[in-house]
Short mmCIF file of C-alpha atoms in Angstrom, two decimals:
data_model
loop_
_atom_site.label_atom_id
_atom_site.label_comp_id
_atom_site.label_asym_id
_atom_site.label_seq_id
_atom_site.Cartn_x
_atom_site.Cartn_y
_atom_site.Cartn_z
CA UNK J 23 -0.20 -0.02 0.28
CA UNK J 24 1.22 3.85 -0.47
CA UNK J 25 2.58 5.29 2.45
CA UNK J 26 2.59 8.66 -0.28
CA UNK J 27 0.75 11.81 0.85
CA UNK J 28 -1.26 14.51 -1.19
CA UNK J 29 -1.89 17.71 0.72
CA UNK J 30 -4.31 19.38 -0.61
CA UNK J 31 -5.12 23.05 1.04
CA UNK J 32 -6.62 27.10 -1.26
CA UNK J 33 -3.70 28.51 0.02
CA UNK J 34 -0.14 28.36 1.27
CA UNK J 35 0.65 32.05 2.65
CA UNK J 36 -1.12 33.70 4.50
CA UNK J 37 -1.94 33.32 8.53
CA UNK J 38 -4.59 30.77 10.67
CA UNK J 39 -5.30 28.30 8.81
CA UNK J 40 -2.44 28.99 6.40
CA UNK J 41 0.23 28.82 8.85
CA UNK J 42 -0.91 25.78 10.29
CA UNK J 43 -1.03 23.81 5.80
CA UNK J 44 2.66 25.28 5.73
CA UNK J 45 4.14 23.73 10.00
CA UNK J 46 1.32 20.35 8.31
CA UNK J 47 3.54 19.40 4.90
CA UNK J 48 7.15 20.82 6.40
CA UNK J 49 7.27 18.66 9.50
CA UNK J 50 5.38 16.04 8.07
CA UNK J 51 8.25 16.39 4.92
CA UNK J 52 11.28 16.19 7.84
CA UNK J 53 10.00 13.29 10.29
CA UNK J 54 8.55 10.50 7.26
CA UNK J 55 11.59 9.59 6.03
CA UNK J 56 9.57 6.77 3.95
CA UNK J 57 6.69 8.46 2.53
CA UNK J 58 6.30 10.91 0.03
CA UNK J 59 5.03 14.38 0.84
CA UNK J 60 3.43 16.13 -2.78
CA UNK J 61 1.89 19.42 -2.63
CA UNK J 62 -1.59 21.78 -4.07
CA UNK J 63 -2.40 25.52 -3.86
CA UNK J 64 -2.78 28.26 -5.38
CA UNK J 65 -0.18 30.69 -5.69
CA UNK J 66 3.62 30.57 -6.59
CA UNK J 67 6.61 28.91 -4.71
CA UNK J 68 7.29 30.71 -1.31
CA UNK J 69 10.86 29.59 0.57
CA UNK J 70 11.34 25.78 0.05
CA UNK J 71 7.75 25.19 -0.29
CA UNK J 72 8.09 22.38 -3.22
CA UNK J 73 4.89 22.84 -4.70
CA UNK J 74 3.52 19.60 -6.99
CA UNK J 75 0.22 20.43 -8.34
CA UNK J 76 -0.38 24.42 -7.73
CA UNK J 77 -3.97 25.39 -8.58
CA UNK J 78 -4.75 28.98 -10.62
CA UNK J 79 -6.13 31.22 -8.71
CA UNK J 80 -9.45 32.55 -9.86
CA UNK J 81 -10.63 35.60 -9.61
CA UNK J 82 -13.56 34.89 -10.88
CA UNK J 83 -17.03 35.09 -8.34
CA UNK J 84 -18.98 31.73 -9.70
CA UNK J 85 -15.51 29.76 -8.79
CA UNK J 86 -16.38 29.60 -5.89
CA UNK J 87 -18.54 27.51 -6.33
CA UNK J 88 -17.24 25.23 -9.18
CA UNK J 89 -14.70 25.28 -10.70
CA UNK J 90 -14.53 22.76 -14.18
CA UNK J 91 -10.48 23.48 -14.12
CA UNK J 92 -9.47 22.38 -10.39
CA UNK J 93 -11.46 19.20 -10.92
CA UNK J 94 -9.45 18.11 -13.80
CA UNK J 95 -6.43 19.07 -12.99
CA UNK J 96 -6.42 17.14 -9.40
CA UNK J 97 -8.33 13.91 -10.68
CA UNK J 98 -5.65 13.91 -13.22
CA UNK J 99 -2.43 14.41 -11.13
CA UNK J 100 -4.56 11.58 -8.40
CA UNK J 101 -3.77 8.92 -12.01
CA UNK J 102 -0.82 9.18 -12.83
CA UNK J 103 -0.03 10.22 -8.88
CA UNK J 104 -2.30 7.37 -7.64
CA UNK J 105 -1.02 8.16 -2.90
CA UNK J 106 -2.42 6.12 -0.97
CA UNK J 107 -3.36 8.97 1.37
CA UNK J 108 -5.74 12.53 0.62
CA UNK J 109 -5.06 15.37 3.44
CA UNK J 110 -7.68 18.42 1.96
CA UNK J 111 -7.24 21.09 4.38
CA UNK J 112 -9.26 24.42 3.12
CA UNK J 113 -10.64 24.24 0.12
CA UNK J 114 -12.90 26.82 -0.36
CA UNK J 115 -11.46 29.51 -2.99
CA UNK J 116 -10.80 25.42 -4.86
CA UNK J 117 -14.56 25.40 -5.49
CA UNK J 118 -16.16 22.13 -3.75
CA UNK J 119 -14.55 20.89 -7.68
CA UNK J 120 -11.94 18.98 -6.01
CA UNK J 121 -13.96 16.79 -3.99
CA UNK J 122 -15.64 15.16 -6.84
CA UNK J 123 -12.12 14.58 -8.13
CA UNK J 124 -11.28 12.81 -5.16
CA UNK J 125 -14.44 11.25 -4.73
CA UNK J 126 -14.01 9.99 -8.53
CA UNK J 127 -10.42 8.50 -7.74
CA UNK J 128 -11.28 7.15 -4.64
CA UNK J 129 -14.30 5.10 -6.14
CA UNK J 130 -11.21 4.25 -9.11
CA UNK J 131 -9.06 2.75 -6.39
CA UNK J 132 -11.56 1.20 -4.62
CA UNK J 133 -12.52 -1.09 -7.96
CA UNK J 134 -8.67 -2.32 -8.23
CA UNK J 135 -9.02 -3.13 -4.65
CA UNK J 136 -6.79 -0.36 -3.21
CA UNK J 137 -8.27 1.46 -0.07
CA UNK J 138 -7.50 5.07 -0.10
CA UNK J 139 -7.62 7.12 3.47
CA UNK J 140 -9.29 10.61 2.69
CA UNK J 141 -9.16 13.09 5.98
CA UNK J 142 -10.74 16.92 6.46
CA UNK J 143 -8.88 18.65 9.01
CA UNK J 144 -11.15 21.37 9.34
CA UNK J 145 -10.69 24.26 10.62
CA UNK J 146 -13.86 26.61 9.90
CA UNK J 147 -17.75 25.02 10.33
CA UNK J 148 -17.74 24.33 7.20
CA UNK J 149 -19.72 20.63 8.18
CA UNK J 150 -22.67 22.68 9.70
CA UNK J 151 -23.18 26.53 9.02
CA UNK J 152 -23.31 26.62 5.16
CA UNK J 153 -20.85 29.88 5.22
CA UNK J 154 -18.46 28.70 7.53
CA UNK J 155 -19.20 30.70 10.45
CA UNK J 156 -21.05 29.24 12.69
CA UNK J 157 -22.01 32.88 12.78
CA UNK J 158 -26.19 35.08 11.51
CA UNK J 159 -23.88 38.47 9.98
CA UNK J 160 -27.35 39.63 9.77
CA UNK J 161 -28.12 39.46 13.27
CA UNK J 162 -24.56 40.26 14.56
CA UNK J 163 -25.45 36.72 16.80
CA UNK J 164 -23.84 32.89 16.49
CA UNK J 165 -26.10 29.76 15.02
CA UNK J 166 -25.89 26.43 14.65
CA UNK J 167 -29.26 26.12 13.36
CA UNK J 168 -27.46 24.40 10.31
CA UNK J 169 -27.17 21.54 13.11
CA UNK J 170 -30.86 20.31 12.30
CA UNK J 171 -31.90 21.70 8.84
CA UNK J 172 -31.04 18.70 6.71
CA UNK J 173 -30.32 20.13 3.46
CA UNK J 174 -28.63 23.39 4.99
CA UNK J 175 -30.69 25.82 2.85
CA UNK J 176 -31.95 27.77 5.38
CA UNK J 177 -28.44 30.58 3.92
CA UNK J 178 -30.68 31.12 0.99
CA UNK J 179 -34.12 32.67 2.93
CA UNK J 180 -31.69 34.22 5.56
CA UNK J 181 -29.09 36.25 3.94
CA UNK J 182 -26.78 35.38 6.55
CA UNK J 183 -23.58 35.10 5.50
CA UNK J 184 -21.21 38.16 5.97
CA UNK J 185 -21.37 39.75 3.24
CA UNK J 186 -25.21 39.97 2.28
CA UNK J 187 -27.97 37.69 0.48
CA UNK J 188 -25.72 37.47 -3.53
CA UNK J 189 -22.69 36.28 -1.10
CA UNK J 190 -25.09 34.26 0.65
CA UNK J 191 -26.55 32.31 -2.68
CA UNK J 192 -23.18 31.70 -3.55
CA UNK J 193 -22.10 30.36 0.01
CA UNK J 194 -26.14 28.34 0.01
CA UNK J 195 -24.79 26.03 -2.90
CA UNK J 196 -21.00 25.04 -2.56
CA UNK J 197 -22.43 23.90 0.71
CA UNK J 198 -25.13 21.98 -1.14
CA UNK J 199 -22.50 20.61 -3.01
CA UNK J 200 -20.09 19.94 0.30
CA UNK J 201 -23.12 18.05 2.17
CA UNK J 202 -23.28 15.58 -1.11
CA UNK J 203 -20.28 14.27 -0.42
CA UNK J 204 -20.20 14.79 3.55
CA UNK J 205 -23.03 12.22 3.41
CA UNK J 206 -21.57 10.14 1.07
CA UNK J 207 -18.41 9.39 3.70
CA UNK J 208 -16.12 10.65 1.34
CA UNK J 209 -14.10 11.72 4.58
CA UNK J 210 -12.65 8.75 6.99
CA UNK J 211 -11.83 11.67 9.30
CA UNK J 212 -12.47 15.07 10.55
CA UNK J 213 -9.57 16.38 12.48
CA UNK J 214 -9.72 19.43 14.37
CA UNK J 215 -8.49 21.53 16.82
CA UNK J 216 -10.91 21.59 19.53
CA UNK J 217 -13.62 19.16 21.07
CA UNK J 218 -16.60 21.96 20.75
CA UNK J 219 -15.69 21.46 16.94
CA UNK J 220 -15.84 18.33 17.33
CA UNK J 221 -18.61 17.71 18.86
CA UNK J 222 -21.13 19.56 16.43
CA UNK J 223 -20.11 17.55 14.22
CA UNK J 224 -20.32 14.24 15.93
CA UNK J 225 -24.22 15.96 16.11
CA UNK J 226 -24.96 16.20 12.76
CA UNK J 227 -22.76 13.77 11.30
CA UNK J 228 -23.37 11.07 14.20
CA UNK J 229 -21.19 8.30 12.62
CA UNK J 230 -17.91 10.38 11.03
CA UNK J 231 -15.04 9.61 12.76
CA UNK J 232 -13.78 12.76 14.53
CA UNK J 233 -10.14 13.14 16.16
CA UNK J 234 -9.81 16.61 17.84
CA UNK J 235 -5.52 18.02 17.38
CA UNK J 236 -4.86 20.92 18.39
CA UNK J 237 -3.12 22.81 16.17
CA UNK J 238 1.06 23.63 16.21
CA UNK J 239 2.24 26.84 18.03
CA UNK J 240 6.02 28.11 15.58
CA UNK J 241 9.17 26.47 17.59
CA UNK J 242 10.18 30.12 17.31
CA UNK J 243 7.42 31.28 19.25
CA UNK J 244 7.42 29.05 21.85
CA UNK J 245 11.04 28.74 22.49
CA UNK J 246 10.13 32.96 23.05
CA UNK J 247 8.48 31.48 25.93
CA UNK J 248 11.83 31.29 28.28
CA UNK J 249 12.79 34.66 27.43
CA UNK J 250 10.05 37.30 29.06
CA UNK J 251 11.93 39.88 30.45
CA UNK J 252 8.76 41.30 33.41
CA UNK J 253 10.12 44.19 33.53
CA UNK J 254 10.07 45.72 30.27
CA UNK J 255 5.62 44.83 31.21
CA UNK J 256 3.59 47.71 31.23
CA UNK J 257 -0.33 48.08 31.58
CA UNK J 258 -1.83 47.75 28.05
CA UNK J 259 -4.52 45.86 26.82
CA UNK J 260 -3.60 44.29 23.05
CA UNK J 261 -5.97 42.70 20.42
CA UNK J 262 -3.45 40.77 18.11
CA UNK J 263 -5.53 39.46 14.93
CA UNK J 264 -7.91 40.45 12.45
CA UNK J 265 -9.48 43.10 12.49
CA UNK J 266 -13.00 42.22 11.29
CA UNK J 267 -16.75 42.47 12.31
CA UNK J 268 -16.94 39.08 14.59
CA UNK J 269 -14.20 39.83 17.23
CA UNK J 270 -16.84 42.68 18.64
CA UNK J 271 -14.21 45.29 19.01
CA UNK J 272 -16.27 47.69 19.81
CA UNK J 273 -17.20 45.91 22.85
CA UNK J 274 -13.02 46.15 23.17
CA UNK J 275 -13.80 49.88 23.24
CA UNK J 276 -16.97 50.14 25.11
CA UNK J 277 -15.20 48.25 27.74
CA UNK J 278 -11.12 50.05 27.89
CA UNK J 279 -14.13 53.23 28.62
CA UNK J 280 -15.49 51.61 31.51
CA UNK J 281 -11.91 50.79 32.81
CA UNK J 282 -9.92 54.14 32.90
CA UNK J 283 -12.99 55.69 34.33
CA UNK J 284 -11.79 52.64 36.79
CA UNK J 285 -8.45 53.96 38.06
CA UNK J 286 -7.19 53.13 35.09
CA UNK J 287 -6.44 56.18 33.20
CA UNK J 288 -3.02 54.73 33.43
CA UNK J 289 -3.36 51.58 30.97
CA UNK J 290 -3.49 52.26 26.69
CA UNK J 291 -5.25 49.39 24.56
CA UNK J 292 -3.59 49.09 21.55
CA UNK J 293 -4.91 46.86 18.05
CA UNK J 294 -2.38 45.00 15.72
CA UNK J 295 -3.84 43.91 13.31
CA UNK J 296 -5.61 45.33 9.97
CA UNK J 297 -9.19 44.60 8.45
CA UNK J 298 -12.92 46.14 7.51
CA UNK J 299 -13.04 47.13 10.99
CA UNK J 300 -10.58 49.71 11.73
CA UNK J 301 -12.29 52.58 10.18
CA UNK J 302 -14.98 51.97 12.72
CA UNK J 303 -12.64 51.50 15.22
CA UNK J 304 -11.33 54.82 14.31
CA UNK J 305 -14.15 56.93 14.10
CA UNK J 306 -15.30 55.18 17.70
CA UNK J 307 -11.50 55.83 19.67
CA UNK J 308 -12.49 60.35 18.26
CA UNK J 309 -16.07 60.26 18.47
CA UNK J 310 -15.47 59.44 21.94
CA UNK J 311 -11.70 60.49 22.48
CA UNK J 312 -11.16 57.81 23.88
CA UNK J 313 -7.23 58.45 25.45
CA UNK J 314 -4.42 55.71 25.33
CA UNK J 315 -6.02 53.67 22.60
CA UNK J 316 -3.62 52.95 20.24
CA UNK J 317 -4.13 50.69 16.13
CA UNK J 318 -0.21 49.63 15.37
CA UNK J 319 -1.60 47.48 11.94
CA UNK J 320 0.17 44.84 10.37
CA UNK J 321 3.75 43.96 12.14
CA UNK J 322 5.83 41.57 10.90
CA UNK J 323 6.25 38.74 13.54
CA UNK J 324 9.45 39.76 14.87
CA UNK J 325 8.28 43.01 15.45
CA UNK J 326 4.74 41.42 16.83
CA UNK J 327 6.96 39.15 19.79
CA UNK J 328 8.52 43.01 20.45
CA UNK J 329 4.83 43.82 21.44
CA UNK J 330 3.41 41.40 22.83
CA UNK J 331 6.16 41.36 25.62
CA UNK J 332 5.35 45.17 26.51
CA UNK J 333 1.30 43.67 27.54
CA UNK J 334 -0.04 41.63 30.18
CA UNK J 335 -3.17 41.31 29.14
CA UNK J 336 -4.75 39.93 25.86
CA UNK J 337 -8.60 40.36 24.72
CA UNK J 338 -10.98 38.41 21.86
CA UNK J 339 -14.48 39.97 22.86
CA UNK J 340 -15.50 38.10 19.18
CA UNK J 341 -18.83 37.10 19.11
CA UNK J 342 -17.87 34.11 16.80
CA UNK J 343 -17.60 31.01 18.60
CA UNK J 344 -14.05 30.36 16.70
CA UNK J 345 -12.90 26.90 16.22
CA UNK J 346 -10.01 27.14 18.16
CA UNK J 347 -8.86 29.82 20.88
CA UNK J 348 -4.98 29.80 19.58
CA UNK J 349 -4.73 33.88 21.09
CA UNK J 350 -5.02 32.07 24.64
CA UNK J 351 -1.28 29.93 23.62
CA UNK J 352 -0.30 32.95 22.25
CA UNK J 353 -1.18 34.60 25.08
CA UNK J 354 0.52 32.23 27.39
CA UNK J 355 3.53 32.22 25.24
CA UNK J 356 4.66 35.55 26.11
CA UNK J 357 3.95 35.90 29.62
CA UNK J 358 0.24 37.87 28.85
CA UNK J 359 -3.45 36.60 30.70
CA UNK J 360 -5.55 35.74 27.62
CA UNK J 361 -9.62 37.15 28.41
CA UNK J 362 -12.01 35.35 25.85
CA UNK J 363 -16.01 35.76 25.47
CA UNK J 364 -17.29 32.38 27.66
CA UNK J 365 -18.47 30.50 25.23
CA UNK J 366 -16.58 28.38 22.63
CA UNK J 367 -14.15 26.55 21.31
CA UNK J 368 -11.75 30.50 23.45
CA UNK J 369 -13.70 28.49 26.59
CA UNK J 370 -12.27 25.40 25.96
CA UNK J 371 -8.61 27.05 25.45
CA UNK J 372 -8.65 28.66 28.51
CA UNK J 373 -9.88 25.79 30.80
CA UNK J 374 -7.52 23.24 29.08
CA UNK J 375 -4.43 25.47 29.59
CA UNK J 376 -5.35 26.89 33.36
CA UNK J 377 -4.46 30.66 32.43
CA UNK J 378 -6.88 33.85 31.33
CA UNK J 379 -10.65 34.81 32.05
CA UNK J 380 -14.12 34.43 30.34
CA UNK J 381 -16.53 37.11 30.52
CA UNK J 382 -20.52 36.80 29.63
CA UNK J 383 -21.03 37.33 26.21
CA UNK J 384 -22.09 40.79 25.13
CA UNK J 385 -21.26 42.00 28.38
CA UNK J 386 -19.27 45.13 28.05
CA UNK J 387 -19.64 45.62 32.02
CA UNK J 388 -18.11 42.08 33.36
CA UNK J 389 -15.50 42.51 30.75
CA UNK J 390 -14.32 45.97 31.76
CA UNK J 391 -14.13 43.95 35.43
CA UNK J 392 -12.14 40.70 34.59
CA UNK J 393 -9.78 43.94 32.60
CA UNK J 394 -9.17 45.26 35.99
CA UNK J 395 -8.72 42.27 37.93
CA UNK J 396 -6.44 40.49 35.45
CA UNK J 397 -4.03 44.06 35.49
CA UNK J 398 -4.83 44.54 39.55
CA UNK J 399 -3.66 41.00 40.12
CA UNK J 400 -1.05 40.61 37.36
CA UNK J 401 2.01 40.18 39.71
CA UNK J 402 -0.15 36.90 41.49
CA UNK J 403 -0.99 35.03 38.39
CA UNK J 404 2.45 34.70 37.48
CA UNK J 405 3.03 31.61 38.85
CA UNK J 406 -0.21 30.36 36.81
CA UNK J 407 2.14 30.68 33.49
CA UNK J 408 4.96 28.11 34.10
CA UNK J 409 1.89 25.32 34.40
CA UNK J 410 0.42 26.11 31.82
CA UNK J 411 3.36 26.85 29.05
CA UNK J 412 4.32 23.23 30.35
CA UNK J 413 0.48 22.51 28.62
CA UNK J 414 1.11 24.13 25.96
CA UNK J 415 4.23 22.25 24.73
CA UNK J 416 2.87 19.16 25.37
CA UNK J 417 -0.09 19.80 23.71
CA UNK J 418 1.18 22.06 20.18
CA UNK J 419 5.11 21.79 20.12
CA UNK J 420 4.97 21.11 16.10
CA UNK J 421 6.77 17.62 16.33
CA UNK J 422 3.61 16.97 18.51
CA UNK J 423 1.07 17.65 15.98
CA UNK J 424 3.14 16.35 12.55
CA UNK J 425 4.03 12.62 14.80
CA UNK J 426 0.13 12.06 15.76
CA UNK J 427 -0.83 12.73 11.90
CA UNK J 428 1.18 9.98 11.03
CA UNK J 429 -0.30 7.83 13.83
CA UNK J 430 -3.66 8.89 11.91
CA UNK J 431 -2.47 8.06 8.65
CA UNK J 432 -1.03 4.56 10.06
CA UNK J 433 -3.81 3.65 11.76
CA UNK J 434 -6.41 2.53 9.04
CA UNK J 435 -3.30 1.75 5.91
CA UNK J 436 -0.81 -0.24 8.34
#
C-alpha cells in the first residue's frame, strides 16, 4: 500500500489555517522519511516549499461555487501519482469541485481493490454551517441552526453570510455540493482543533469519525516563552489579529472606556492588525475621545513579539464561537493573561491550559471587570504561567502535531 500523501489547501501563504497547512507539510516532510508528501495549492512557490500541483488563482466569484478547471487538474494528478492518503485542509477558493475529483479517484481505486484514506482538517464550521462561520451576520449572533437543517438551505432565505444575500446564495450553492459528499462518507476522518468543534460535527454526522488535533504553534513562539523580561511589562492591553466584524471589537472599546473610569487611566489599549472594522474603531475613538488607544496595523512577526512582550493582558471579545482559541496559548507564551468570550473553543482553550479569564458574552461591564482584575493581579498570576506553558508545549508543539498525524495515517492503512 502506498504511503504517499497528497496535501491539498487553497493557499500556502497567509496566517491562521495557512500557517497550520505549512506546518503540516513542512514537519511531515522532515519527519516521515519513508513517505512522499506532495503539495497542491494556489499561488507561487514560497521559501523552500515545493508545490507539486499549482491551482490557478481564480478571480471570478462563480469559481468558488464550482471550478471545472480545478476538478480536471486534480483528477489527472491523482491518476498519475496515485497517492494512498489525501489530506484536505481549507479548500474554499478551490471550490467543492475538488471533492468530486477525490470522490471519483477513491471509487476508481476501490474497484481495483485499493483502499484510499481521505482526511479533512476543518479550520471552520464547514460541516455544520453553510457559510462556515456559525454566525448570523445579519443579526450579529452566534448561530448553529443548520445542525437541525437536513439540506442546509436556510441561508437562501436568511442571507446570513457576511456579505449579504448575493454572497449567501453562492455560499448556499457551494454548501449543497459539500453536503452531498459529506453524506456519501467521502472523508474517512475529520480532524478539528477543539473538542467543541468535534462535538458539533458528531451531532450532525453521528457516524463520522472525528478526532480533535490541536493546531500547532511555531517553535519560534514556543522558544521565546522562557525569554520574557517581566520588567518590560506595562499596563497594556492588546488585541492582535484581524479587525473583523465577528471579533466584536466595539465591545472592547466600550469596556476600555469603563476601565479607564475605574482608576486605570494609565492603561493603554493597542490594536495590532488590519481589517474591515479599523475605520469604524478609529471613528469610535475620535467620537468618544478615548485616550491611550493605539492602532499599530499589521506588523511582521519579530515586531509583533516585541510588542506583545510589553503587554500584560490580551482580549478576544469575539461574538463567534471560534473553532480554536489560539490567542490563549499564544498569549501564555508571552506571559500575557488572555481574556475571551465565555463560549465555544475560546472558553475551552482557557480551561484546557488553566490560564486566563472568560467574560459573559456581550457584557462590557463584565469584560471591564475582568481586565481590571487581570491588570491589578498580574504579579500574583505569574505562578499560573509555568504550568500553563508546560501544557502548551505538550499539546501544541509542531513535532507533537506531526506525530499525531502520522499515527492517524497509519491507523487505516498499515
